[in-house]
CSV table of C-alpha atoms and ligand atoms in Angstrom, one decimal:
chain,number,residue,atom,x,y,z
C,994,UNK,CA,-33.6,153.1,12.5
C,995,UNK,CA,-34.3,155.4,10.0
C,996,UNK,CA,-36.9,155.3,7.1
C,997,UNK,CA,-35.3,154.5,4.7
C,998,UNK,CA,-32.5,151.7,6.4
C,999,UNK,CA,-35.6,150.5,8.0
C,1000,UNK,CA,-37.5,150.4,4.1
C,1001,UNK,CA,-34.5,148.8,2.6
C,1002,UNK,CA,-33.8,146.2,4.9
C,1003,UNK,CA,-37.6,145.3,5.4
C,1004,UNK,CA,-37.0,143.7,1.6
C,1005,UNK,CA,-36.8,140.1,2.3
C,1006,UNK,CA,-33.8,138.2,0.7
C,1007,UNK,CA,-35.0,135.4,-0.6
C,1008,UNK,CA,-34.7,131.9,1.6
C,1009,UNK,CA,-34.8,129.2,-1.4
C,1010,UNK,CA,-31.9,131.2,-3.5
C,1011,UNK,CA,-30.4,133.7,-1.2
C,1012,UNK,CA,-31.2,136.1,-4.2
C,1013,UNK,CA,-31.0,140.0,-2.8
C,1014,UNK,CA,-33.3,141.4,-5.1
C,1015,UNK,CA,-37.3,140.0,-4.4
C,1016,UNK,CA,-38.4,136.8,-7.2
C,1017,UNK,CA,-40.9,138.1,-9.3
C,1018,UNK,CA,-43.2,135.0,-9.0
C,1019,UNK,CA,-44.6,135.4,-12.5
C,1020,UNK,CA,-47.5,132.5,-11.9
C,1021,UNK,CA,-51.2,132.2,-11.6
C,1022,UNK,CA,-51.4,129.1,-9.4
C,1023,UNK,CA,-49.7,127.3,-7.2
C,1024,UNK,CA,-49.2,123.4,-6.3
C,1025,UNK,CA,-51.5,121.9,-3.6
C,1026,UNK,CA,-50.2,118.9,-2.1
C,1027,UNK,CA,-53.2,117.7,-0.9
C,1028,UNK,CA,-56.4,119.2,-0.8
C,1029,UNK,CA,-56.4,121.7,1.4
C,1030,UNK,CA,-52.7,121.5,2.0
C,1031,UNK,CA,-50.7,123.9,0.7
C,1032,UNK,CA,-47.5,126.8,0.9
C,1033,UNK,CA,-50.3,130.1,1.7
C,1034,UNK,CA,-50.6,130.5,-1.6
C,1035,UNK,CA,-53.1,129.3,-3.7
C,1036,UNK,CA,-54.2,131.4,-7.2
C,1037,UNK,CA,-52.5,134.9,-7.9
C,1038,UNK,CA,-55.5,137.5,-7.9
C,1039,UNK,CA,-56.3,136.3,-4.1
C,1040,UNK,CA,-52.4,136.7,-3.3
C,1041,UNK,CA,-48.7,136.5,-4.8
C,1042,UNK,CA,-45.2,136.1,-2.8
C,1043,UNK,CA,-43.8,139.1,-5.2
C,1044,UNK,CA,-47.3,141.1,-4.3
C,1045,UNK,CA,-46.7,140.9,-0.6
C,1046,UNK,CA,-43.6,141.8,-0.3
C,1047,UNK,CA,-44.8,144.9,-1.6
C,1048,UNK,CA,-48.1,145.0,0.5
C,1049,UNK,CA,-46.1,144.3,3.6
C,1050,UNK,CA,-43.3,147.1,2.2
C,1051,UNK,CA,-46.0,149.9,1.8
C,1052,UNK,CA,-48.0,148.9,5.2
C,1053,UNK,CA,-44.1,149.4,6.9
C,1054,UNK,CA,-43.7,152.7,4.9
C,1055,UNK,CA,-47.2,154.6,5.9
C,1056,UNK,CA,-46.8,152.7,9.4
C,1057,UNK,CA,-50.0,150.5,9.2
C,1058,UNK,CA,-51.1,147.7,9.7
C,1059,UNK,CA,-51.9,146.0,6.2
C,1060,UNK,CA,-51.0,147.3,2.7
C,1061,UNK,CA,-52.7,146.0,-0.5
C,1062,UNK,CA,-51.8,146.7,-4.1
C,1063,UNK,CA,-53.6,147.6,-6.9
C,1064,UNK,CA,-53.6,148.1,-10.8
C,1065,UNK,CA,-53.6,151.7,-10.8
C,1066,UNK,CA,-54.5,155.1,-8.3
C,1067,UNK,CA,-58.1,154.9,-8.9
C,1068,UNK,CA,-58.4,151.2,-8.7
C,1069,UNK,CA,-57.0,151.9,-4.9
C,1070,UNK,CA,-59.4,154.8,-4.2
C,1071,UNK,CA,-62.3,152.9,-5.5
C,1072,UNK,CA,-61.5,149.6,-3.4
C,1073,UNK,CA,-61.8,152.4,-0.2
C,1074,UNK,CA,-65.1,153.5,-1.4
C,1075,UNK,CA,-66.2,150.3,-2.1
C,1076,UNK,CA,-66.6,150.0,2.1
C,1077,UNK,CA,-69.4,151.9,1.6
C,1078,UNK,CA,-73.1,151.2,1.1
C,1079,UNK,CA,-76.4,153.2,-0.2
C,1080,UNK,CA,-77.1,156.0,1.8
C,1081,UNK,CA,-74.0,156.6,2.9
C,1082,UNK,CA,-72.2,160.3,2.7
C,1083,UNK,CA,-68.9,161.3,2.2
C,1084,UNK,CA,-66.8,164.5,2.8
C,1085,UNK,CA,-64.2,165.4,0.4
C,1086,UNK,CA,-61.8,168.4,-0.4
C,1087,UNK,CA,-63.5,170.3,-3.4
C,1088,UNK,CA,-60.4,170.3,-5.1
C,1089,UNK,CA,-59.4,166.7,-4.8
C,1090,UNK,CA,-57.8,164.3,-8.0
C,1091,UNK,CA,-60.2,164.5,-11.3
C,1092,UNK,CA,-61.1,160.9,-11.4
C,1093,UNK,CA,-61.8,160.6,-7.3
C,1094,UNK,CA,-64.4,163.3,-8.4
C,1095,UNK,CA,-65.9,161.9,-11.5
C,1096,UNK,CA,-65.5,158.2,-10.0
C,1097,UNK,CA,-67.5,159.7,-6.9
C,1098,UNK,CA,-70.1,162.1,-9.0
C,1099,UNK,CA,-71.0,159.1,-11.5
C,1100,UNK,CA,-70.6,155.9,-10.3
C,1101,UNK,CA,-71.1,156.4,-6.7
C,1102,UNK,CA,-73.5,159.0,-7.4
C,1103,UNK,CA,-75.9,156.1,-9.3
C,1104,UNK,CA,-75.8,153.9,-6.3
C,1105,UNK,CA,-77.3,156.4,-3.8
C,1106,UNK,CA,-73.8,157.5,-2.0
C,1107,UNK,CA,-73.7,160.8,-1.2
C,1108,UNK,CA,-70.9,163.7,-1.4
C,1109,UNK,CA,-70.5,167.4,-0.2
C,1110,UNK,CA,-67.2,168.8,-1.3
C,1111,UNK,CA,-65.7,171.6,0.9
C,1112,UNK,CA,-63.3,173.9,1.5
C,1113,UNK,CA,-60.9,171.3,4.4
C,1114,UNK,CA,-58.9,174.1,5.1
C,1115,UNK,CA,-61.8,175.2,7.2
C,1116,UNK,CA,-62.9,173.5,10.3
C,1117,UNK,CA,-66.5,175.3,10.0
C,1118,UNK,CA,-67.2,173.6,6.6
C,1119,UNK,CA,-66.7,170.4,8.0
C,1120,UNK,CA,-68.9,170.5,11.0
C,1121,UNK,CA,-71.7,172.1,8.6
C,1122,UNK,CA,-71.1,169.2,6.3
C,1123,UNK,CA,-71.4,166.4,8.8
C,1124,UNK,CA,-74.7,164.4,8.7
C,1125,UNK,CA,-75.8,161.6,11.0
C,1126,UNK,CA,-75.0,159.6,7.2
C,1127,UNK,CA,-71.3,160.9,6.8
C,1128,UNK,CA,-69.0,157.6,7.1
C,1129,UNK,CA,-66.2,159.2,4.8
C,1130,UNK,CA,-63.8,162.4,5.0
C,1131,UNK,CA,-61.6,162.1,1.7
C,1132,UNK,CA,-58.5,164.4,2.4
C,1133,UNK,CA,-55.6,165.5,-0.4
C,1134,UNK,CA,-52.7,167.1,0.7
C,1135,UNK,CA,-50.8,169.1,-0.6
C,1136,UNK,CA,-54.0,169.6,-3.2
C,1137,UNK,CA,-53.4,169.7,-7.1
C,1138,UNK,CA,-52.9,172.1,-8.4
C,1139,UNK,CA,-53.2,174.8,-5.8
C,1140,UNK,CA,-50.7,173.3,-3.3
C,1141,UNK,CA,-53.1,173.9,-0.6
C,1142,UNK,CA,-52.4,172.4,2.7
C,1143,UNK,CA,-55.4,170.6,4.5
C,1144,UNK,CA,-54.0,170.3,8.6
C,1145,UNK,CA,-54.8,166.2,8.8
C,1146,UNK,CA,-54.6,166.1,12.5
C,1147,UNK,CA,-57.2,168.4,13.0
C,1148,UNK,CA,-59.3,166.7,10.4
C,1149,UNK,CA,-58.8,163.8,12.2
C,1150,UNK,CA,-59.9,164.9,15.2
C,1151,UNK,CA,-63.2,165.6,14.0
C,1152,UNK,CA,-63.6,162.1,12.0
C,1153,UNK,CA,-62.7,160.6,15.4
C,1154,UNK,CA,-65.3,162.7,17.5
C,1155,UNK,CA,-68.0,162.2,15.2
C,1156,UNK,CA,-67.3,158.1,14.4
C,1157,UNK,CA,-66.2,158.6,10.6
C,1158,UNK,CA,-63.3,157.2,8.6
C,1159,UNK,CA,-60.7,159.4,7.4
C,1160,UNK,CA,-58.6,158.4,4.1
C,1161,UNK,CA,-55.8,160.8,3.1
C,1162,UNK,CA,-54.3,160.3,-0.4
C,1163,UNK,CA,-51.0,160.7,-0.1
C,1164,UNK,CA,-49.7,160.9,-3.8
C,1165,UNK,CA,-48.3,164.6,-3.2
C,1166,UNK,CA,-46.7,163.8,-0.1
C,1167,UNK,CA,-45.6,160.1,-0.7
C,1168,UNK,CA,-44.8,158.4,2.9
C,1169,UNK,CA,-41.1,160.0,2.6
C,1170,UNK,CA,-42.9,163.0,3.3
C,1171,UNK,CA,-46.2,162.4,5.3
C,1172,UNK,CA,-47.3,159.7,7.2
C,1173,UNK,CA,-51.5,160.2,7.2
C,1174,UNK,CA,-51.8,157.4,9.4
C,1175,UNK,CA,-49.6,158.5,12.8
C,1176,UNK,CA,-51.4,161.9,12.2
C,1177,UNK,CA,-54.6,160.0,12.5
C,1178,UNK,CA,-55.7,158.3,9.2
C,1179,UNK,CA,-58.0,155.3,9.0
C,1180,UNK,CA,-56.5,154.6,5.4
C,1181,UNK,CA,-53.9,155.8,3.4
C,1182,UNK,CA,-54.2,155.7,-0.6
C,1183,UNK,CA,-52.0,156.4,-3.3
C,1184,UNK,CA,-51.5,156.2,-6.9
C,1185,UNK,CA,-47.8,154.6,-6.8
C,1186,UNK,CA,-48.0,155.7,-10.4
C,1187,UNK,CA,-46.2,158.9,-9.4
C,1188,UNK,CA,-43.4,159.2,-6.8
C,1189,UNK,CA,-43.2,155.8,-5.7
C,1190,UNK,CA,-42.9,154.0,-8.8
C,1191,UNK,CA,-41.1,157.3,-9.4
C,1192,UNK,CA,-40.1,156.7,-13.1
C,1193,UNK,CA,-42.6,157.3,-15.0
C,1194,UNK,CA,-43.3,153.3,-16.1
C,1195,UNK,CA,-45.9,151.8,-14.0
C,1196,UNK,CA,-49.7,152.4,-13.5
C,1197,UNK,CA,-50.3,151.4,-9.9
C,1198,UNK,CA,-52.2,151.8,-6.7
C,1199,UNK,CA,-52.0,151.1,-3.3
C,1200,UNK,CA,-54.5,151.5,0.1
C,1201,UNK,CA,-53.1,150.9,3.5
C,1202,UNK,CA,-55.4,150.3,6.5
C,1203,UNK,CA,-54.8,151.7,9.4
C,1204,UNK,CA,-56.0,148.4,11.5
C,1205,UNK,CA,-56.0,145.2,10.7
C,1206,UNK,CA,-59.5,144.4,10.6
C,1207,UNK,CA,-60.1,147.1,8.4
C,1208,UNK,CA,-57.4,145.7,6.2
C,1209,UNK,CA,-59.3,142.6,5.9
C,1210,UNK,CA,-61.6,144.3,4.3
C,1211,UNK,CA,-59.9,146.3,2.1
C,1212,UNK,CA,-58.5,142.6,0.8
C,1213,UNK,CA,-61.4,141.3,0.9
C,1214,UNK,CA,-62.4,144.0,-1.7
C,1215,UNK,CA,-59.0,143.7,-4.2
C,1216,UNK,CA,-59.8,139.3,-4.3
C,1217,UNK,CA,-63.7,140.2,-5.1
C,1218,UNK,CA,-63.1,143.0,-7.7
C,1219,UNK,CA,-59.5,141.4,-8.6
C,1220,UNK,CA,-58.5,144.9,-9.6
C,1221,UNK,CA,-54.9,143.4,-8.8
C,1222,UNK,CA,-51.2,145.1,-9.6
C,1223,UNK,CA,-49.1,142.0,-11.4
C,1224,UNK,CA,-45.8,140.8,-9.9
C,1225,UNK,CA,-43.7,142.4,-12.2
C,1226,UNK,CA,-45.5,145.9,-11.4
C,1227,UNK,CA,-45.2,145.3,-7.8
C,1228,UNK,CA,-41.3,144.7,-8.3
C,1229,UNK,CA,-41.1,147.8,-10.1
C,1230,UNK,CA,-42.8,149.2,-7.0
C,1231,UNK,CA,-40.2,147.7,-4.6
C,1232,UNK,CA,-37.4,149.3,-6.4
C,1233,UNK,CA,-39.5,152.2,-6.5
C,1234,UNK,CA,-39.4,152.1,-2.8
C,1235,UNK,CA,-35.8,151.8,-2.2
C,1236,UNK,CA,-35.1,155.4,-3.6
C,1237,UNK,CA,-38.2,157.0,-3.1
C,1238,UNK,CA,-36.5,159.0,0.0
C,1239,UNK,CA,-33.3,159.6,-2.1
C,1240,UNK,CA,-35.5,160.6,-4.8
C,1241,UNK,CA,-38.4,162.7,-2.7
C,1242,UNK,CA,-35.1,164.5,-0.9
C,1243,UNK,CA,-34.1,165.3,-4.3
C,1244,UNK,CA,-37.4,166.6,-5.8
C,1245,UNK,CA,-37.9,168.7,-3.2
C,1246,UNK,CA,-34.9,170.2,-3.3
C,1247,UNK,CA,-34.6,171.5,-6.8
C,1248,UNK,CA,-38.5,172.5,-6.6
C,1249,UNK,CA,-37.7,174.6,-3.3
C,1250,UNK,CA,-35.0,176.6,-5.8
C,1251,UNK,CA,-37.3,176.6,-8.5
C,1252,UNK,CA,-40.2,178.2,-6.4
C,1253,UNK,CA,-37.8,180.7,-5.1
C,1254,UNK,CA,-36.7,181.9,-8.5
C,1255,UNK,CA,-40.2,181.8,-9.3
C,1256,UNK,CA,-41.2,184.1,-6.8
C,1257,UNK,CA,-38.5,186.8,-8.0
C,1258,UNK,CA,-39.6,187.3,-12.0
C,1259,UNK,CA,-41.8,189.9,-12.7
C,1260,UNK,CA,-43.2,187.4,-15.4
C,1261,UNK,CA,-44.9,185.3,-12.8
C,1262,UNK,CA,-48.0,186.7,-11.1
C,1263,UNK,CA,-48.6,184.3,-8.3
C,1264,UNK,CA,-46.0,181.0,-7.2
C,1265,UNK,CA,-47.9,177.8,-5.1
C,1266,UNK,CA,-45.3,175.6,-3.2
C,1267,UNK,CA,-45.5,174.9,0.2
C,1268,UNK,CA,-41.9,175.4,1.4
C,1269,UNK,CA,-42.1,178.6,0.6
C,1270,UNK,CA,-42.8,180.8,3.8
C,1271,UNK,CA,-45.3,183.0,1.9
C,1272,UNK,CA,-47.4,180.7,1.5
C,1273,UNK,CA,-50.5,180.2,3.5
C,1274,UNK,CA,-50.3,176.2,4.6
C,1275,UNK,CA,-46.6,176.9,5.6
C,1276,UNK,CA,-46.4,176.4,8.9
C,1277,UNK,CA,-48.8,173.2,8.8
C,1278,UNK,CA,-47.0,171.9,5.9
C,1279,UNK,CA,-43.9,171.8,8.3
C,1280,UNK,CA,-45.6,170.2,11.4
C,1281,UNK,CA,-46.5,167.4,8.9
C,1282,UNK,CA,-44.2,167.3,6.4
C,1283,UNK,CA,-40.4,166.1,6.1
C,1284,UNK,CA,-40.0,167.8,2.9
C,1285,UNK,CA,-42.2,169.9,0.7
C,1286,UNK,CA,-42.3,168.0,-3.0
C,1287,UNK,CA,-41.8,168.3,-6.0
C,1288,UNK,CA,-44.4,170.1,-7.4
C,1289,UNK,CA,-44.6,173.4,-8.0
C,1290,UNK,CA,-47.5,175.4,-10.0
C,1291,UNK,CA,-47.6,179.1,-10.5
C,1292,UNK,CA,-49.5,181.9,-12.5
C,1293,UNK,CA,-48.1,184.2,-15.3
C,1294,UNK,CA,-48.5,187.7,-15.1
C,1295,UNK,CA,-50.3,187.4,-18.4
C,1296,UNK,CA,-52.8,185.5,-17.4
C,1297,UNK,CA,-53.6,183.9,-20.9
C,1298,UNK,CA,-53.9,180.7,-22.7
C,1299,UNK,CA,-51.9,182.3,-25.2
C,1300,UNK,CA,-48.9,182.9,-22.7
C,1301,UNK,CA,-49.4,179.4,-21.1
C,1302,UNK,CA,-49.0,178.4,-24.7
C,1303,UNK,CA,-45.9,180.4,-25.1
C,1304,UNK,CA,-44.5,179.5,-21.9
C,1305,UNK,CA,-45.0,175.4,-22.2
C,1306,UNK,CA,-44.0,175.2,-26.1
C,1307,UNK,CA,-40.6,177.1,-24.9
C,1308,UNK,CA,-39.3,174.7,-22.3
C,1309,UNK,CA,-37.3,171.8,-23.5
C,1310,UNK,CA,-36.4,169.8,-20.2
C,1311,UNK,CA,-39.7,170.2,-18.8
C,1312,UNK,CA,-42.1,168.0,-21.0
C,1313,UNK,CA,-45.4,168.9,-21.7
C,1314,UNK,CA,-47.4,165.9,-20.1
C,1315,UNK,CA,-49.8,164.8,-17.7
C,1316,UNK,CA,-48.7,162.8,-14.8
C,1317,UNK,CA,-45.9,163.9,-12.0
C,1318,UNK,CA,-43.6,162.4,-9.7
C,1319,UNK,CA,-41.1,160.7,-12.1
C,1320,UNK,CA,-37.2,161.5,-12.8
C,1321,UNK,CA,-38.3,164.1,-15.8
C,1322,UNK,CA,-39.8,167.2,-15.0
C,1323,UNK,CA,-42.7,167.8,-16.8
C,1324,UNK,CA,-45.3,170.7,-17.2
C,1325,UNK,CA,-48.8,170.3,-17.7
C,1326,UNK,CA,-51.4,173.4,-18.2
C,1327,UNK,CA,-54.2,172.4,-16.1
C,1328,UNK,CA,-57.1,173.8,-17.5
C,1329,UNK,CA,-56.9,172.2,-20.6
C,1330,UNK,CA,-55.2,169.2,-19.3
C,1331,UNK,CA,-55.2,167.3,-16.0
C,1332,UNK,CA,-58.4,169.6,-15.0
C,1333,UNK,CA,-60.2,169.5,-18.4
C,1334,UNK,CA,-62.6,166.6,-17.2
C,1335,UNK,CA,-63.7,169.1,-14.3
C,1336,UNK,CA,-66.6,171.7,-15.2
C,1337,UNK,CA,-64.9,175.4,-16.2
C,1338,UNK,CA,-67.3,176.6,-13.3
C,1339,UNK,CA,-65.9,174.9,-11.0
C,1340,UNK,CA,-61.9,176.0,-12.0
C,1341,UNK,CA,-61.8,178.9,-9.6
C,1342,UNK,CA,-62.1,176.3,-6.5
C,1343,UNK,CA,-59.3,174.9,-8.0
C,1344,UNK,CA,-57.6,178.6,-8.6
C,1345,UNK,CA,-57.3,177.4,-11.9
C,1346,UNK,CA,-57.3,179.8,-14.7
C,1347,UNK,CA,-55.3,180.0,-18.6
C,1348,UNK,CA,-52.3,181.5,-17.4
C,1349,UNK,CA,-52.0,178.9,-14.4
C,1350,UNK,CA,-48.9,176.1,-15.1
C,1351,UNK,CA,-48.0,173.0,-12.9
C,1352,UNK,CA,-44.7,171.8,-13.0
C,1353,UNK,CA,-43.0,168.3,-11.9
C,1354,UNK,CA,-39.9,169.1,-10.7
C,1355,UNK,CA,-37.2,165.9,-11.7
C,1356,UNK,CA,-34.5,165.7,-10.8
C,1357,UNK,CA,-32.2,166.7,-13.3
C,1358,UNK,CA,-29.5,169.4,-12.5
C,1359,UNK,CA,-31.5,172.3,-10.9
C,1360,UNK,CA,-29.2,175.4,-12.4
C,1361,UNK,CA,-30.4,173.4,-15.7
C,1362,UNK,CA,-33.9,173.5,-14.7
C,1363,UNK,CA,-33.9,176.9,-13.9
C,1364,UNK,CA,-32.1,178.0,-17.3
C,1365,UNK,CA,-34.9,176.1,-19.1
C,1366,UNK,CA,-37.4,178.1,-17.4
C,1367,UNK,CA,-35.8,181.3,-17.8
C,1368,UNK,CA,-35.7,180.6,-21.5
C,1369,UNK,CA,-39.1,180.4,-21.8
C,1370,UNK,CA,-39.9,183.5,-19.4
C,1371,UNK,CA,-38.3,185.4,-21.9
C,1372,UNK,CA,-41.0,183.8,-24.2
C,1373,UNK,CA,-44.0,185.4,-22.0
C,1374,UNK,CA,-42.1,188.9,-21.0
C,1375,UNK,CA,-44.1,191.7,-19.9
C,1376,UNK,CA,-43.7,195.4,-20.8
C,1377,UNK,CA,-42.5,197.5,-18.0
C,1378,UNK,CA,-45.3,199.4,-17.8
C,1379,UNK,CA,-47.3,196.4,-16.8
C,1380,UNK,CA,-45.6,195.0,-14.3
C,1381,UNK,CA,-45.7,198.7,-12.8
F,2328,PLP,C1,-52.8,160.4,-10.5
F,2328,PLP,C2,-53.6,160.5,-9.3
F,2328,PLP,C3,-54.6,159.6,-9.0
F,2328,PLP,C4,-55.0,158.5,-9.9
F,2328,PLP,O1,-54.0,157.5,-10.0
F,2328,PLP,P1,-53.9,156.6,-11.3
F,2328,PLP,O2,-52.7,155.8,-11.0
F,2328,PLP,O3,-53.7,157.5,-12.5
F,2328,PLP,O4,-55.1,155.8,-11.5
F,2328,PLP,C5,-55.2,159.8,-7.7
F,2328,PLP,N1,-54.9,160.8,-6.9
F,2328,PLP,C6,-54.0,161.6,-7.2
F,2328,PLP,C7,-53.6,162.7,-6.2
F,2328,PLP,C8,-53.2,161.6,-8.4
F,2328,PLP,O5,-52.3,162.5,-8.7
């Protein structure tokens, strides 16, 4: 069957009621009939019916064994990390999410854990990186905002030779897209906040395990911190799930059109998407892949903040906001924005710079899209004699 039949029909209908949509059980206990004796549910942060239809949804989805949901992305990543002890050492992309590298430069940083942050796109970093301490590899792909493509097969080969856990967050990609796990993965995480809550309402995270003993203990983590997603979030999230295909199919789709345009202006220095052939992760982006995304970031010509300026106060579809992945394109400048929490040193690993723009492609009509954008490329227009 495919994904999506298989997703949608995975959604129990409910056996008391025959309801077709999922009961949000909107309780914090539940009635013991005698000690000890009770329905497998007994207080809400150590499990909910309306919770586990979700966890069992999202497990289907990324093809794992055990899903478990949480109150936002970084609640997720932190419930991963939290399998870790003092002494330990971690790999990560040197481009990944903000807050996985403050969370993991502070916090994780006080209690004696360890990071190196490389370049994943190379094999050779990784082997120099590796220590006899390294328990972690933290993939992104595609990465934010540089749309870089880290091969997660090939990562995974070298997690599996060397005894390490891989986790792949797989917010860009969303499990329409990429599947971390049959590539390889140990745990998949996401911030459902994006394209599968997918409408720009809901704060959420999720982790799936690979295995089911390590999703014990990744539930063994979310009852002990409680960092728990409510029942009415985690409905949001199921009906987040039953279009997210229809939706990613979508994104992708007008993004692919916008890139191209994109690459044609004489406005627009450099364009990062992935399904365009020019671009360097290409042909691994297909092997892995079903559909490119929705995001697209690319570079003015005039490389400024006063052009990015220009350029984001021009547009009127796309929105100028942080976040991505919901029915509204949005824009966001980067280095004053999503990145601003990351030193300015440390921009060019990101290929950020003041004329760099991110867009989340929604899925409005794309010819509209595209007249929005040209609108404000007449905003930023070069002299001839610069673009010769
Ligand atoms: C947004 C985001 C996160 C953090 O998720 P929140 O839901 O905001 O906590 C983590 N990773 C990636 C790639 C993200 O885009």
């Amino acid at each position: 069957m495919s994904f999506t039949t298989d997703l949608i029909h995975s959604i129990p209908v409910d056996e008391s009621t025959g309801a077709i949509s999922v009961p949000i059980y909107q309780t914090t206990t539940f009635v013991h009939s005698s000690p000890g004796v009770y329905q497998g549910y007994d207080y809400t942060r150590s499990g909910n019916p309306t919770r586990k239809v979700l966890e069992n949804l999202i497990a289907k989805a990324e093809k794992g064994s055990t899903g478990a949901a949480f109150a936002s992305g970084m609640a997720a990543i932190d419930a991963v990390l939290r399998l870790l002890k003092a002494g330990d050492h971690i790999i990560a992309g040197n481009d990944i999410y903000g807050g996985t590298y403050r969370l993991l430069t502070t916090l994780y940083k006080n209690v004696g854990i360890t990071v190196s942050f490389v370049d994943l796109q190379s094999e050779a970093e990784i082997q120099l990186a590796l220590t006899p301490q390294t328990r972690l590899i933290w993939v992104e792909t595609p990465t934010n905002p540089s749309l870089k493509i880290v091969d997660i097969r090939k990562v995974a080969r070298v997690a599996k030779a060397h005894n390490v856990w891989l986790a792949v967050d797989n917010t860009f990609a969303s499990p329409a897209a990429q599947r971390p796990i049959e590539l390889g993965a140990d745990f998949v995480v996401h911030s459902a906040t994006k394209y599968i809550g997918g409408h720009s309402d809901v704060i959420s995270g999720l982790v799936v395990a690979a295995t089911k003993e390590l999703g014990e203990q990744i539930l063994f983590v979310q009852n002990a911190t409680g960092a728990i997603l409510s029942p009415i979030e985690s409905w949001l999230l199921i009906r987040g799930l039953e279009t997210l295909e229809l939706r990613f199919r979508q994104h992708s789709e007008n993004a692919q059109a916008i890139a191209e345009y994109l690459s044609e202006r004489p406005e627009v220095k450099e364009v990062f998407y992935p399904g365009l052939k020019v671009h360097a992760g290409h042909a691994i982006a297909t092997s892995q892949q079903k559909y490119f995304g929705g995001i697209v970031s690319f570079r003015l010509r005039n490389d400024t903040l006063e052009a990015a300026r220009k350029f984001t106060t021009a547009t009127k579809l796309f929105k100028l906001a942080e976040s991505l992945g919901g029915i509204k394109s949005l824009i966001a400048h980067p280095a004053s924005m999503t990145h601003a929490s990351i030193p300015k040193e440390r921009h060019a690993a990101f290929g950020i710079t003041d004329g760099l723009l991110r867009l989340s492609v929604g899925l409005e009509e794309p010819t509209d899209l595209i007249a929005d954008l040209r609108r404000a490329l007449k905003a930023v227009s070069v002299p001839e004699e610069i673009i010769l």
